[in-house]
């Protein structure tokens, strides 16, 4: 119930405008967002690197209103790629295709993303293409496939809550495309997504096994100790070295678990968002764990 409410709120434009321009912005977001500027982001990524944690940069924003806005997002990402490369900390960059114009033109979106991916390849890194709601999955995977063939510098994201996931993972493994597996963060109908946590978790564990057996450098993206332990025990059974896969988590979530994995010698990459368009991202984090509202209220009341 609370989950659905927060996911509903995440789509409310008036509330979004009010929150994002409010003086409370920084206080509300600081647990999950690196800051409002690229400098804030780079400071966090550098600090994480000193703790042996990799990062993937995300400039907050999705569903732009015009192709000009999409081109501006592309240029901003191109600039951040250059700045990240100067740090030389093995960071990647994560993007959402709706921020690159997918709602307007698949071809124009592809052209925008291609510029970014080609630059990423020449800088020795890769672009991770987040997965949005189910209406975008086919178009997103089509773009991922084309750019993989052209550059080999992309990673797909697959959501374990979708019923189609086993088939998608099988074909991405076949094509040698790296995959980040997450549970999924959007409000989806029962016709396309599993309804219970038990079903999603079961699918997550099964698909983790497939990725560890046949995938190209998979990323296990979860804060759920059961998912992580299942991945670790399968990796051990397969005799996989710790540099053949990585764990991923969101900045600010389960820092205890993050530390445990790094201390045990596993690769961990944090998804580190920054920017002023934080509202939908933040609401999805509340939907995942409504108890975060107490943390939010505490920050808002602290002067
Ligand atoms: P689950 O939700 O079962 O939570 C397990 C435990 O983790 C909880 O008990 C709690 O301790 C902790 N936890 C989880 N969420 C928390 C929160 N918000 N605040 C505090 N604690 C929390 N989704 C998507 O649809 N498309 C995408 O591209 C991505 N990309 C992505 C990248 C990375 C690196 C991660 C880690 C996640 C995503 N996601 C995503 C989000 C993902 O789909 C999912 O919504 C969250 O990761 C929560 O699921 P868990 O696997 O953590 O399990």
Coordinates of C-alpha atoms and ligand atoms in Angstrom, one line a residue:
X1 CA 0.0 0.0 0.0
X2 CA 2.7 2.5 1.1
X3 CA 4.9 1.3 -1.8
X4 CA 2.1 2.0 -4.3
X5 CA 1.5 5.5 -2.7
X6 CA 5.1 6.5 -3.1
X7 CA 5.3 5.2 -6.6
X8 CA 2.1 7.2 -7.4
X9 CA 3.7 10.3 -5.8
X10 CA 6.8 9.8 -7.8
X11 CA 4.8 10.7 -10.9
X12 CA 3.2 13.9 -9.6
X13 CA 4.7 16.9 -11.4
X14 CA 3.4 19.7 -9.1
X15 CA 4.8 18.0 -6.0
X16 CA 8.0 17.4 -7.9
X17 CA 8.4 21.1 -8.8
X18 CA 7.6 22.2 -5.3
X19 CA 10.1 19.8 -3.6
X20 CA 12.9 20.2 -6.1
X21 CA 12.9 24.0 -5.8
X22 CA 12.4 24.0 -2.0
X23 CA 15.1 25.3 0.4
X24 CA 14.8 21.9 2.1
X25 CA 16.1 20.1 -1.0
X26 CA 19.6 19.4 0.3
X27 CA 18.3 18.3 3.7
X28 CA 15.8 15.9 2.2
X29 CA 18.2 14.2 -0.2
X30 CA 21.6 14.1 1.4
X31 CA 21.4 10.4 2.4
X32 CA 20.8 9.1 -1.2
X33 CA 22.1 11.9 -3.4
X34 CA 25.8 13.1 -3.7
X35 CA 24.7 16.7 -4.1
X36 CA 23.4 19.2 -6.6
X37 CA 26.6 19.7 -8.7
X38 CA 29.1 17.6 -10.7
X39 CA 31.8 18.7 -8.2
X40 CA 29.7 17.2 -5.4
X41 CA 29.5 14.0 -7.3
X42 CA 33.2 13.8 -8.1
X43 CA 34.0 14.5 -4.4
X44 CA 31.9 11.5 -3.4
X45 CA 33.3 9.2 -6.1
X46 CA 36.9 10.1 -5.1
X47 CA 36.1 9.4 -1.4
X48 CA 34.5 6.1 -2.3
X49 CA 37.6 5.1 -4.3
X50 CA 39.8 5.8 -1.3
X51 CA 37.7 3.1 0.5
X52 CA 38.2 0.7 -2.5
X53 CA 34.6 1.2 -3.7
X54 CA 34.0 1.8 -7.4
X55 CA 31.2 4.1 -8.6
X56 CA 28.8 4.7 -11.4
X57 CA 27.8 8.3 -12.0
X58 CA 24.1 9.2 -12.5
X59 CA 22.9 12.7 -13.4
X60 CA 19.4 12.7 -12.1
X61 CA 16.7 13.3 -14.6
X62 CA 14.3 11.3 -16.8
X63 CA 11.5 11.9 -19.4
X64 CA 12.8 15.1 -20.9
X65 CA 10.3 17.4 -22.6
X66 CA 12.1 18.1 -25.9
X67 CA 14.9 16.8 -28.0
X68 CA 16.9 19.9 -27.2
X69 CA 16.7 18.9 -23.5
X70 CA 17.9 15.4 -24.5
X71 CA 20.9 16.9 -26.3
X72 CA 21.7 19.1 -23.3
X73 CA 21.6 15.9 -21.1
X74 CA 24.0 14.2 -23.5
X75 CA 26.4 17.1 -23.4
X76 CA 26.3 17.3 -19.7
X77 CA 27.1 13.5 -19.5
X78 CA 29.9 14.0 -22.1
X79 CA 31.5 16.6 -19.8
X80 CA 31.1 14.4 -16.7
X81 CA 32.8 11.5 -18.6
X82 CA 35.9 13.7 -19.2
X83 CA 36.0 14.8 -15.5
X84 CA 35.6 11.3 -14.3
X85 CA 38.4 10.0 -16.6
X86 CA 40.7 12.6 -15.1
X87 CA 40.2 11.0 -11.7
X88 CA 41.2 7.6 -13.0
X89 CA 39.1 5.6 -10.5
X90 CA 37.5 3.0 -12.7
X91 CA 34.1 4.6 -12.6
X92 CA 31.3 4.0 -15.2
X93 CA 28.4 6.2 -16.1
X94 CA 24.7 5.2 -15.8
X95 CA 22.0 6.8 -18.0
X96 CA 18.2 6.6 -18.6
X97 CA 17.2 6.5 -22.2
X98 CA 14.2 8.7 -21.6
X99 CA 16.7 11.4 -20.6
X100 CA 18.3 11.0 -24.0
X101 CA 15.0 11.4 -25.9
X102 CA 13.5 7.9 -26.1
X103 CA 9.9 9.4 -25.7
X104 CA 10.4 11.3 -28.9
X105 CA 12.6 9.4 -31.3
X106 CA 14.4 6.1 -31.0
X107 CA 16.8 7.0 -33.7
X108 CA 17.6 10.4 -32.2
X109 CA 18.0 8.8 -28.8
X110 CA 20.3 6.2 -30.3
X111 CA 22.4 8.9 -31.9
X112 CA 22.7 10.8 -28.6
X113 CA 23.7 7.7 -26.6
X114 CA 26.1 6.6 -29.4
X115 CA 28.1 9.8 -28.9
X116 CA 28.4 9.1 -25.2
X117 CA 29.2 5.4 -25.6
X118 CA 31.9 6.0 -28.2
X119 CA 33.6 8.5 -26.0
X120 CA 33.3 6.1 -23.0
X121 CA 35.0 3.4 -25.1
X122 CA 37.9 5.7 -26.1
X123 CA 38.3 6.6 -22.4
X124 CA 38.4 2.9 -21.4
X125 CA 35.1 2.8 -19.5
X126 CA 31.5 1.8 -20.3
X127 CA 27.9 3.2 -20.1
X128 CA 25.4 1.3 -18.0
X129 CA 21.9 1.7 -19.5
X130 CA 19.3 1.7 -16.6
X131 CA 16.0 0.0 -17.2
X132 CA 12.9 2.1 -16.8
X133 CA 9.2 1.0 -16.8
X134 CA 8.1 -2.0 -18.9
X135 CA 6.9 0.0 -21.8
X136 CA 10.5 0.9 -22.6
X137 CA 12.1 -2.5 -22.3
X138 CA 12.1 -3.6 -26.0
X139 CA 13.4 -0.2 -27.2
X140 CA 16.0 -0.1 -24.5
X141 CA 17.3 -3.6 -25.3
X142 CA 17.4 -2.8 -29.0
X143 CA 19.6 0.2 -28.4
X144 CA 21.8 -1.8 -26.0
X145 CA 22.3 -4.5 -28.6
X146 CA 23.2 -2.1 -31.4
X147 CA 25.7 -0.2 -29.3
X148 CA 27.2 -3.4 -28.0
X149 CA 27.9 -4.6 -31.6
X150 CA 29.3 -1.2 -32.5
X151 CA 31.4 -0.5 -29.4
X152 CA 31.4 -3.3 -26.8
X153 CA 31.2 -0.5 -24.1
X154 CA 27.6 -0.9 -22.7
X155 CA 25.9 -2.8 -19.9
X156 CA 22.2 -3.8 -19.9
X157 CA 20.1 -3.6 -16.8
X158 CA 17.5 -6.4 -16.3
X159 CA 14.7 -6.4 -13.6
X160 CA 14.0 -9.7 -11.9
X161 CA 10.4 -8.8 -11.3
X162 CA 9.5 -9.0 -15.0
X163 CA 8.1 -12.3 -16.3
X164 CA 10.1 -11.9 -19.5
X165 CA 13.5 -11.7 -17.7
X166 CA 14.7 -15.3 -18.1
X167 CA 14.3 -15.0 -21.9
X168 CA 16.1 -11.6 -22.0
X169 CA 19.0 -12.8 -19.8
X170 CA 19.4 -15.9 -22.0
X171 CA 19.7 -13.9 -25.1
X172 CA 21.9 -11.2 -23.6
X173 CA 24.3 -13.9 -22.4
X174 CA 24.3 -15.5 -25.8
X175 CA 25.3 -12.1 -27.3
X176 CA 28.0 -11.6 -24.7
X177 CA 26.4 -8.4 -23.3
X178 CA 27.2 -7.6 -19.7
X179 CA 24.1 -7.4 -17.4
X180 CA 23.3 -5.7 -14.2
X181 CA 20.6 -7.6 -12.4
X182 CA 18.3 -5.7 -10.1
X183 CA 14.8 -6.5 -8.7
X184 CA 13.0 -3.6 -10.3
X185 CA 11.7 -0.3 -9.0
X186 CA 8.5 0.6 -10.9
X187 CA 4.8 0.0 -10.5
X188 CA 4.0 -2.8 -13.0
X189 CA 0.8 -4.7 -13.7
X190 CA 0.5 -8.4 -12.8
X191 CA 0.4 -9.2 -16.5
X192 CA 4.1 -8.3 -16.9
X193 CA 5.6 -8.6 -13.4
X194 CA 5.6 -11.1 -10.5
X195 CA 3.4 -9.9 -7.7
X196 CA 5.0 -11.3 -4.6
X197 CA 8.4 -10.7 -3.1
X198 CA 8.9 -14.4 -2.9
X199 CA 8.5 -14.8 -6.7
X200 CA 10.8 -11.9 -7.4
X201 CA 13.4 -13.2 -5.1
X202 CA 13.2 -16.7 -6.5
X203 CA 13.7 -15.3 -10.0
X204 CA 16.5 -13.1 -8.9
X205 CA 18.4 -16.1 -7.4
X206 CA 17.8 -18.2 -10.5
X207 CA 18.9 -15.5 -12.9
X208 CA 22.0 -14.7 -10.8
X209 CA 23.0 -18.3 -11.3
X210 CA 22.6 -18.1 -15.0
X211 CA 24.6 -14.9 -15.2
X212 CA 27.4 -16.3 -13.1
X213 CA 27.5 -19.4 -15.2
X214 CA 27.2 -17.9 -18.7
X215 CA 27.2 -14.1 -18.4
X216 CA 29.9 -11.6 -19.4
X217 CA 31.1 -9.8 -16.2
X218 CA 27.7 -9.7 -14.4
X219 CA 26.8 -7.1 -11.8
X220 CA 24.6 -8.3 -8.9
X221 CA 22.7 -5.2 -7.9
X222 CA 20.9 -5.7 -4.6
X223 CA 21.0 -4.8 -0.9
X224 CA 19.3 -8.0 0.1
X225 CA 21.7 -10.3 2.0
X226 CA 19.9 -13.4 0.8
X227 CA 20.5 -12.4 -2.9
X228 CA 24.2 -11.6 -2.1
X229 CA 24.8 -14.8 -0.2
X230 CA 23.2 -16.9 -3.0
X231 CA 25.5 -15.2 -5.5
X232 CA 28.5 -15.8 -3.4
X233 CA 27.8 -19.4 -2.8
X234 CA 27.2 -20.0 -6.6
X235 CA 30.4 -18.1 -7.4
X236 CA 32.3 -20.4 -5.0
X237 CA 30.8 -23.6 -6.4
X238 CA 31.8 -22.4 -9.9
X239 CA 35.3 -21.4 -8.7
X240 CA 34.9 -17.9 -10.1
X241 CA 37.6 -15.4 -9.2
X242 CA 36.3 -12.3 -7.4
X243 CA 37.3 -10.1 -10.4
X244 CA 34.9 -12.0 -12.8
X245 CA 31.8 -10.3 -11.4
X246 CA 30.8 -7.3 -9.2
X247 CA 28.2 -6.3 -6.7
X248 CA 26.4 -3.0 -7.0
X249 CA 24.4 -1.0 -4.5
X250 CA 22.9 2.4 -4.2
X251 CA 24.8 5.3 -2.6
X252 CA 23.6 5.6 1.1
X253 CA 21.9 2.2 1.4
X254 CA 23.2 -0.7 3.6
X255 CA 26.6 0.7 4.3
X256 CA 27.2 -2.2 6.7
X257 CA 26.8 -4.7 3.9
X258 CA 28.9 -2.6 1.5
X259 CA 31.8 -2.6 4.0
X260 CA 31.5 -6.4 4.5
X261 CA 31.8 -7.2 0.8
X262 CA 34.8 -4.8 0.3
X263 CA 36.5 -6.2 3.4
X264 CA 36.0 -9.7 2.1
X265 CA 37.8 -8.7 -1.2
X266 CA 34.8 -8.5 -3.5
X267 CA 34.3 -5.8 -6.1
X268 CA 31.6 -3.3 -5.2
X269 CA 30.3 -0.4 -7.3
X270 CA 27.9 2.2 -5.9
X271 CA 25.3 4.0 -8.0
X272 CA 25.9 7.6 -7.1
X273 CA 23.3 10.1 -8.3
X274 CA 23.6 13.9 -8.3
X275 CA 21.7 16.9 -9.6
X276 CA 18.6 18.9 -8.9
X277 CA 16.0 16.6 -10.6
X278 CA 16.0 14.2 -7.6
X279 CA 12.3 13.8 -6.8
X280 CA 11.3 10.6 -8.8
X281 CA 14.6 8.8 -7.8
X282 CA 14.0 9.8 -4.2
X283 CA 10.4 8.7 -4.1
X284 CA 11.4 5.2 -5.5
X285 CA 13.8 4.9 -2.6
X286 CA 11.0 5.7 -0.2
X287 CA 8.7 3.2 -2.0
X288 CA 11.4 0.4 -1.4
X289 CA 11.6 1.2 2.3
X290 CA 8.8 3.4 3.7
X291 CA 10.8 3.5 7.0
X292 CA 13.0 6.0 5.2
X293 CA 10.3 8.5 5.8
X294 CA 11.4 8.8 9.4
X295 CA 14.9 9.5 8.3
X296 CA 13.5 12.1 5.9
X297 CA 11.4 13.8 8.6
X298 CA 14.4 13.9 11.0
X299 CA 16.5 15.7 8.4
X300 CA 13.8 18.1 7.6
X301 CA 13.3 19.1 11.2
X302 CA 17.1 19.5 11.8
X303 CA 18.0 23.2 11.5
Ligands
LIG1 P1 14.8 -5.4 -1.3 O1 13.9 -4.3 -1.8 O2 14.2 -6.7 -1.1 O3 15.6 -4.9 -0.1 C1 16.5 -5.7 0.7 C2 17.0 -4.9 1.8 O4 17.8 -3.8 1.3 C3 16.0 -4.2 2.7 O5 15.5 -5.1 3.7 C4 16.7 -3.0 3.2 O6 17.6 -3.5 4.3 C5 17.6 -2.7 2.1 N1 17.0 -1.6 1.2 C6 16.5 -1.8 0.0 N2 16.1 -0.6 -0.5 C7 16.3 0.3 0.4 C8 16.1 1.7 0.5 N3 15.5 2.4 -0.5 N4 16.4 2.3 1.7 C9 17.0 1.7 2.7 N5 17.2 0.3 2.7 C10 16.9 -0.3 1.6 N6 15.8 -0.5 -10.6 C11 15.2 -0.4 -11.9 O7 14.0 -0.6 -12.0 N7 16.0 -0.1 -12.9 C12 17.4 0.2 -12.8 O8 18.0 0.5 -13.8 C13 17.9 0.0 -11.5 N8 19.3 0.2 -11.3 C14 19.8 -0.1 -10.0 C15 21.2 0.0 -9.9 C16 21.7 -0.4 -8.7 C17 23.2 -0.4 -8.5 C18 20.9 -0.9 -7.6 C19 21.5 -1.4 -6.3 C20 19.5 -0.9 -7.8 C21 19.0 -0.5 -9.0 N9 17.6 -0.5 -9.2 C22 17.1 -0.3 -10.4 C23 16.7 -0.6 -8.0 C24 16.3 -2.0 -7.7 O9 15.4 -2.4 -8.7 C25 15.5 -2.1 -6.4 O10 14.4 -1.3 -6.4 C26 16.4 -1.8 -5.2 O11 17.7 -2.2 -5.3 C27 15.8 -2.5 -3.9 O12 15.9 -3.9 -4.1 P2 16.9 -4.8 -3.3 O13 17.5 -5.8 -4.2 O14 17.9 -4.0 -2.5 O15 15.9 -5.7 -2.3

